[in-house]
Coordinates of C-alpha atoms in Angstrom, one line a residue:
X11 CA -30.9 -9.1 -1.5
X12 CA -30.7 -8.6 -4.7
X13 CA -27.1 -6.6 -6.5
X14 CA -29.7 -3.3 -7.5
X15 CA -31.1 -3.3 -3.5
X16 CA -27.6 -3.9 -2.4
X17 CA -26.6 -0.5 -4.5
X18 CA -30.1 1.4 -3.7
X19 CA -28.6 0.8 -0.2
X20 CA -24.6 1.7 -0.3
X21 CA -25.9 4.7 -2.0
X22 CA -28.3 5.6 1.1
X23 CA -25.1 5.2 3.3
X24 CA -23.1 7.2 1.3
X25 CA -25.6 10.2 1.1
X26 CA -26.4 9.8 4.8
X27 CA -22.2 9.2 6.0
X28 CA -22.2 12.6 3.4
X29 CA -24.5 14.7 4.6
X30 CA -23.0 13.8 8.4
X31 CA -20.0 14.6 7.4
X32 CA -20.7 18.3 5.4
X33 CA -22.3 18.9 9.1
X34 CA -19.0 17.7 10.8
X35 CA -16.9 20.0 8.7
X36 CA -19.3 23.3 8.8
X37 CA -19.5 22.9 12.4
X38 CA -15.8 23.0 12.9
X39 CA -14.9 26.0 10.8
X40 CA -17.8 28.1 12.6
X41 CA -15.7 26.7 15.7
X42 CA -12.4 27.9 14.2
X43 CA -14.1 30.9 13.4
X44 CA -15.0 31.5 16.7
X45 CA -11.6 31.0 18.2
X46 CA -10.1 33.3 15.7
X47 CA -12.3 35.9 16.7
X48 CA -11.8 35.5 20.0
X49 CA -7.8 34.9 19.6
X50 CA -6.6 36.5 16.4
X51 CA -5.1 39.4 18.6
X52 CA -2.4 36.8 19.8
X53 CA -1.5 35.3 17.1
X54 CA 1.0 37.6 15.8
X55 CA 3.1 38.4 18.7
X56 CA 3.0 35.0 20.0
X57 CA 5.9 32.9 20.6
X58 CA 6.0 29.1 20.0
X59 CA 6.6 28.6 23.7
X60 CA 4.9 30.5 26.4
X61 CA 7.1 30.8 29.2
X62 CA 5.3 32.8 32.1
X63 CA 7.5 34.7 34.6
X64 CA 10.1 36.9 35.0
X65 CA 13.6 35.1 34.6
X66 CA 16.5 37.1 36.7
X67 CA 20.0 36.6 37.8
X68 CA 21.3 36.1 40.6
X69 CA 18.4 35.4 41.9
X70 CA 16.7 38.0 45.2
X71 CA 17.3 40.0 47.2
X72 CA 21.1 40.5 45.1
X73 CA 20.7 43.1 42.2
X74 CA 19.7 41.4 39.1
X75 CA 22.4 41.6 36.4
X76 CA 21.1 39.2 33.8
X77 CA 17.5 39.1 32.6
X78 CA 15.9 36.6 29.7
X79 CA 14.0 38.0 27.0
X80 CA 12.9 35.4 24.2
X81 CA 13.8 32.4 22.3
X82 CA 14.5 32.5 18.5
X83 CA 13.2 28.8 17.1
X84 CA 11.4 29.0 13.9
X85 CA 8.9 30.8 11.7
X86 CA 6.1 30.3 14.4
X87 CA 8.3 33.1 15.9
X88 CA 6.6 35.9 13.6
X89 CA 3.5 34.6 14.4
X90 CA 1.7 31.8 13.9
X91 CA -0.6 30.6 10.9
X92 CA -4.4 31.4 10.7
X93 CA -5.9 28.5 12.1
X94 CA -8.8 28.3 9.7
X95 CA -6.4 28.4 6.6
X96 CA -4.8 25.4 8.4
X97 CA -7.8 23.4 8.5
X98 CA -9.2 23.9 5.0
X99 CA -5.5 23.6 3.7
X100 CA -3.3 21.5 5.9
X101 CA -0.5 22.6 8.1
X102 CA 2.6 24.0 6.2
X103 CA 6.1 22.9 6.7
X104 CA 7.6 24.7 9.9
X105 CA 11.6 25.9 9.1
X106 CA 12.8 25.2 12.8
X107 CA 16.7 25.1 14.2
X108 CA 17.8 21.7 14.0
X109 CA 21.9 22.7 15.4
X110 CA 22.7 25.9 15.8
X111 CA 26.6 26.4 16.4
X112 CA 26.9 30.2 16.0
X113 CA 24.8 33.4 16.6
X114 CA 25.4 37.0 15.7
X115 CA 22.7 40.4 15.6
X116 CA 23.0 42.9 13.2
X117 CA 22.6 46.8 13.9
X118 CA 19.1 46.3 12.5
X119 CA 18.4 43.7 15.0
X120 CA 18.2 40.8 12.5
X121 CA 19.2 37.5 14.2
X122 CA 21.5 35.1 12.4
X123 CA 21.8 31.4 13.3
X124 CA 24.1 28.6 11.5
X125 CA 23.0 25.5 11.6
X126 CA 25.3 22.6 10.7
X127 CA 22.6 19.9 10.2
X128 CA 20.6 22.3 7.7
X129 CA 24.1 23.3 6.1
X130 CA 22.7 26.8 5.9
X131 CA 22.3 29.9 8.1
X132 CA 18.7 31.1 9.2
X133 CA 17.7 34.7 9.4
X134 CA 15.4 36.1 12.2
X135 CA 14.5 39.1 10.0
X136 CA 12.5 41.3 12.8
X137 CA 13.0 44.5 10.2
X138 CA 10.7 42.2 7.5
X139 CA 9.1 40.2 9.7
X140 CA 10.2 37.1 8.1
X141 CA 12.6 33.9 8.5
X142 CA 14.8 33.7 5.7
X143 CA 17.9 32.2 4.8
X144 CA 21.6 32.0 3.6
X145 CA 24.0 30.0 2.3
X146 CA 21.7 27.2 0.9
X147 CA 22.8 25.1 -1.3
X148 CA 26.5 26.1 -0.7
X149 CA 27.7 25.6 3.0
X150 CA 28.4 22.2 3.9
X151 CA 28.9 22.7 8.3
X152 CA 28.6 26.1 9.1
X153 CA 30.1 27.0 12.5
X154 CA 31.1 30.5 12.6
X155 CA 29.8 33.8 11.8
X156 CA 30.3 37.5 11.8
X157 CA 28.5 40.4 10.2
X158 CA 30.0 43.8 9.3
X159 CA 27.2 46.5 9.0
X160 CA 28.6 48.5 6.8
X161 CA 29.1 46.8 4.0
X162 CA 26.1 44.4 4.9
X163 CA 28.9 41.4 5.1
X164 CA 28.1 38.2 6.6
X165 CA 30.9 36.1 7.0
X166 CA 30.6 32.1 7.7
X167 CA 33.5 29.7 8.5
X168 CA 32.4 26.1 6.8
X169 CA 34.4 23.4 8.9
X170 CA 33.3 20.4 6.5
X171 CA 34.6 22.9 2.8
X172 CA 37.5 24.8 5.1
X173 CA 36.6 28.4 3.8
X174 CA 35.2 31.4 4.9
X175 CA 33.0 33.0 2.6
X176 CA 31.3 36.3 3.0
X177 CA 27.7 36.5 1.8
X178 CA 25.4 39.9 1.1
X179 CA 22.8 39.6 3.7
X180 CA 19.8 41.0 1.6
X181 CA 20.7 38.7 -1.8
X182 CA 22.2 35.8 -0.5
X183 CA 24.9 36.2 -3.0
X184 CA 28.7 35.2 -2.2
X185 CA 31.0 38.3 -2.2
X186 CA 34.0 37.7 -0.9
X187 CA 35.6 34.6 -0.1
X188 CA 39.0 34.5 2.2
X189 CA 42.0 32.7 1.9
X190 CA 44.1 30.9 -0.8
X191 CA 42.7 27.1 -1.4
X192 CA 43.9 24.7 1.2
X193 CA 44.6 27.6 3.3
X194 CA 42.4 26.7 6.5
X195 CA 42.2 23.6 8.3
X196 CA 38.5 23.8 10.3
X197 CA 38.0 27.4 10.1
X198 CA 35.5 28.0 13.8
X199 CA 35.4 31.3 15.3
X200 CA 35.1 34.7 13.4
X201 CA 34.6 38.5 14.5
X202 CA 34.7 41.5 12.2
X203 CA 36.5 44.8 13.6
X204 CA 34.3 47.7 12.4
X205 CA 36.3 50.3 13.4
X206 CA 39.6 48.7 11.5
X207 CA 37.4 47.3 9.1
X208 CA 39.3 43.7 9.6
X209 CA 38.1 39.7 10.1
X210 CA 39.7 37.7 13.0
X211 CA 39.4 33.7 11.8
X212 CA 40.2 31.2 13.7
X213 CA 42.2 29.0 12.0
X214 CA 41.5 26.0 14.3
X215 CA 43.8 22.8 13.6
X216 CA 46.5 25.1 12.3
X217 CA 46.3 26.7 16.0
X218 CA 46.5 29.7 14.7
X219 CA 44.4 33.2 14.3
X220 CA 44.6 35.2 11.4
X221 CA 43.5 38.7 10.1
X222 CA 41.9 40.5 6.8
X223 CA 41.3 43.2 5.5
X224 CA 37.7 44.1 4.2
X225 CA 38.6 43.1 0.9
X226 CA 39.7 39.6 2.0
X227 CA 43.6 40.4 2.0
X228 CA 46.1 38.7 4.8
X229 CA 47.1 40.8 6.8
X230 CA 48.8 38.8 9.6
X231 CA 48.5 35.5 11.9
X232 CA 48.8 35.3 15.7
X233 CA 50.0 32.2 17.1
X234 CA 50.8 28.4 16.8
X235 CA 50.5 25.3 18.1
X236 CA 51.7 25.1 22.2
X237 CA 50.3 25.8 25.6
X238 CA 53.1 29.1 26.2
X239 CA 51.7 33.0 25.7
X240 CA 50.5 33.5 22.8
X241 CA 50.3 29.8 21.8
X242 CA 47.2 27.7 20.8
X243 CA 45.4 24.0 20.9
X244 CA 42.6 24.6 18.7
X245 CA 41.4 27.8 19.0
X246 CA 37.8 28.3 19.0
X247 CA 35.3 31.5 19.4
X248 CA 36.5 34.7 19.0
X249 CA 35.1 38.2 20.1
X250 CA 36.5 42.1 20.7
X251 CA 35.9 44.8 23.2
X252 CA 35.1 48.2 22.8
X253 CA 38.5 48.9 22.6
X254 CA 39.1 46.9 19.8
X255 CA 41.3 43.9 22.1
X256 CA 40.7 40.4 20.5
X257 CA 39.6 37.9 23.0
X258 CA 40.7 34.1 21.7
X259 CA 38.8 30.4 23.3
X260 CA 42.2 28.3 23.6
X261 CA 39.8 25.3 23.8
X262 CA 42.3 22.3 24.3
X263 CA 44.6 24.6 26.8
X264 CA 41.3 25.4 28.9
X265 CA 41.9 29.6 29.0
X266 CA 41.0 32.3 27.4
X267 CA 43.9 34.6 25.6
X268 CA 43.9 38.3 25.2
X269 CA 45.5 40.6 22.3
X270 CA 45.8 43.7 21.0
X271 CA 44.2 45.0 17.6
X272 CA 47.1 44.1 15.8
X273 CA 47.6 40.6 17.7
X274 CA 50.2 41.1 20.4
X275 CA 49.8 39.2 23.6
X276 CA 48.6 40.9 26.4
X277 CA 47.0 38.4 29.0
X278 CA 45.3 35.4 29.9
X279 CA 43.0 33.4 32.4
X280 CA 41.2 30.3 32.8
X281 CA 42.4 26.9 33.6
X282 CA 40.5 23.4 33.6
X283 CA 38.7 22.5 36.5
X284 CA 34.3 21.9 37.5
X285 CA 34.4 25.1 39.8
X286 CA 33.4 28.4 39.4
X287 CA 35.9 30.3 36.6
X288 CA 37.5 26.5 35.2
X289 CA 36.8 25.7 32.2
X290 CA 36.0 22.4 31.1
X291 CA 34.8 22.7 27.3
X292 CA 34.9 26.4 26.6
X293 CA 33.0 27.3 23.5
X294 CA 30.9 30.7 22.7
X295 CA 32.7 33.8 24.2
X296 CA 31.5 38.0 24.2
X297 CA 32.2 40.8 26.0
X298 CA 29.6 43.7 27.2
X299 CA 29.4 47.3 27.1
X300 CA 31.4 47.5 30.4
X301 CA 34.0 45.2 29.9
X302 CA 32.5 41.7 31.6
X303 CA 33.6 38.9 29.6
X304 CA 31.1 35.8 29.0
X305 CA 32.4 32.5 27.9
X306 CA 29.8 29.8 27.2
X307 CA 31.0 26.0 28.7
X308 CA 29.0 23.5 26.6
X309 CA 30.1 20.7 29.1
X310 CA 28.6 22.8 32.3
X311 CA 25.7 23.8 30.4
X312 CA 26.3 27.3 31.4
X313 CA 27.9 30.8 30.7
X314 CA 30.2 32.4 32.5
X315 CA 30.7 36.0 33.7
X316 CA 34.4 37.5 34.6
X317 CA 35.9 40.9 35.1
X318 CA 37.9 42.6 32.8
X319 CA 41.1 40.9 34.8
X320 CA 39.4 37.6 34.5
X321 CA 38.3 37.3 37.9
X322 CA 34.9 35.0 37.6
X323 CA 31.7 37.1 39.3
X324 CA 28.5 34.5 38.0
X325 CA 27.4 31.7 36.2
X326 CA 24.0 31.4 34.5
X327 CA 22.4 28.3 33.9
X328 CA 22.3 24.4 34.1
X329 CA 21.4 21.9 31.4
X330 CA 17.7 21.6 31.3
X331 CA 15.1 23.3 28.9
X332 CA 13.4 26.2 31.1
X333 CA 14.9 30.0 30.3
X334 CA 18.4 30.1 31.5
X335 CA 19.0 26.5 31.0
X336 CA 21.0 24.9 27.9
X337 CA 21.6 21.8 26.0
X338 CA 25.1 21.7 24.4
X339 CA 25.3 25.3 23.9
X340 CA 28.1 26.7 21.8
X341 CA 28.5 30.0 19.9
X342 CA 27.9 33.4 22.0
X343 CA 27.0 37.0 20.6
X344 CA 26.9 40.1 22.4
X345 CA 25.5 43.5 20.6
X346 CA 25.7 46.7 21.1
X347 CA 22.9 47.1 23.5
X348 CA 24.2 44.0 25.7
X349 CA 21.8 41.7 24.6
X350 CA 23.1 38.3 25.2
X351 CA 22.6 35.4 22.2
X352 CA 23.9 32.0 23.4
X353 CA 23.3 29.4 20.5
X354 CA 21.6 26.9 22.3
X355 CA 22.2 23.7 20.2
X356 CA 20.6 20.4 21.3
X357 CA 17.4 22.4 22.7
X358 CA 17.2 23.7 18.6
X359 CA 17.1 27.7 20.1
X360 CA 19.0 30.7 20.4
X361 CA 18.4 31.8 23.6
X362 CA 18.4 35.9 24.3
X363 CA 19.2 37.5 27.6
X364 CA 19.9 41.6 28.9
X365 CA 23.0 42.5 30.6
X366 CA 21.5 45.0 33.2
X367 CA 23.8 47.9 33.8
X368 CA 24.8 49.2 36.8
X369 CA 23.5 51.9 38.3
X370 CA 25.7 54.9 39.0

């Protein structure tokens, strides 16, 4: 054959494996066309996981108590992409959890999530409809947070710099940061006090707990390093009641510790042990509208419900990946309409149950 054939040809192929190909691609988008029409109404509302049923605890015919809601995971959250663009442009770059260690809800129902392996803190913003973030570029390993409404304060304990720093959650820009330098040794837990307009930080292998003002002053420090009232092995999470008491994960002494605002010792429970109301790695801890407490256990895979004396009434959950099932969960939020966030960390999630009330 001679080399101008042998072109004549190639260039037949080419045309032909060309014009096969424009039909390919126009036959696919009126395809993707189609199943937008048909789907578009989902795509916004949709979750990134479709979890069918009705997830209550403890299970019938007992009154239900604790009901799931949702998963927080990524941007898909607010809805996924238009599958068209997708094809003509390529999928984007999903932001997704990679090891969330701490969770807190704002009054506007934002959702905030550190993660230690993206050294910054992600924002479910459901007011904007948007993921966003904090902290980038700054934290090193996040592990605690706190938010004060008021001032539109959210505080972040960094383990790896051994600071707490206060960030504006609209700008992203640092506004406060606590403590002298060398102050904190693995800063973990924090909880803001709106009412007294104060931070609790746990100051974890100092064993101690130590207050602010709103403007970042000391104001005092609870405990130190022991296993007697009011004494610490690394204190952990931290949360309050409605009546302002300070509730204090004494990790290493397997119990939780209770004070008053202004950090005098009031009571204690917990103890280690694999049976209901033991403790064998306590981690996230919250307390609801009426006064049940809720400690996480990252080595059960579960949280745990008490009375206000510390009396266990229910566990929730087992390590799997289902609603109501954790991986190394850690950090615990509870806001002030008893939703329930547990920072689910090896499943990449922050998990969202309701506290059901009782009935009067």
């Amino acid at each position: 054959m001679s080399q101008e054939n042998h072109r004549s040809l190639n260039s037949h192929i080419h045309d032909g494996r060309s014009y096969k190909t424009k039909c390919i691609i126009v036959l696919l988008v009126l395809l993707f066309l189609l199943s937008a029409l048909t789907g578009c109404a989902n795509f916004g509302s949709r979750q990134s996981e479709d979890f069918s049923g009705e997830y209550i605890w403890p299970s019938p015919p007992e009154t239900p108590r604790i009901k799931w809601l949702r998963n927080w995971k990524d941007r898909n959250d607010f809805g996924k992409p238009s599958q068209i663009l997708t094809f003509l442009m390529g999928a984007e770059p999903i932001e997704r959890l990679r090891r969330p260690q701490a969770v807190v809800a704002d009054t506007a129902g934002n959702v905030y999530a550190a993660d230690s392996e993206q050294h910054g803190i992600f924002v479910f913003d459901q007011k904007n409809n948007v993921l966003r973030f904090l902290g980038e570029g700054i934290l090193g390993t996040p592990v605690g947070l706190a938010i004060d409404n008021k001032n539109g304060i959210v505080y972040v304990s960094d383990s790896k710099l051994d600071n707490v720093l206060g960030f504006d959650r609209n700008t992203d820009k640092v506004v406060l940061q606590l403590g002298v330098t060398g102050e904190f040794k693995n800063p973990s837990g924090l909880v803001f006090d709106e009412e007294r307009e104060r931070l609790y930080v746990s100051d974890t292998k100092n064993n101690t707990v130590k207050a602010f003002d709103k403007n970042g002053k000391p104001l005092f420090t609870i405990g130190k390093k022991g296993d007697g009232d009011g004494e610490f092995s690394l204190p952990s999470f931290l949360a309050l009641d409605s009546q302002g008491r300070l509730y204090v994960v004494d990790s290493f002494n397997f119990r939780i510790q209770i004070f008053d605002a202004d950090g005098k010792f009031l009571k204690k429970f917990g103890r280690l042990g694999d049976a209901g109301g033991r403790f064998s790695r306590p981690a996230g801890i919250g307390v609801d509208s009426e006064g049940h407490i809720y400690v996480v256990d990252t080595a059960f895979g579960n949280f745990q419900i008490f009375d206000i004396e510390g009396r266990f009434l229910l566990w929730i959950g087992q390590n799997g990946k289902k609603p109501g099932e954790f991986a190394y969960p850690v950090g615990m939020y509870i806001d002030r309409e008893d939703r329930i966030y547990v920072a689910d960390s090896f499943n990449r999630r922050i998990q969202v149950f309701q506290y059901l009330k009782e009935t009067k």
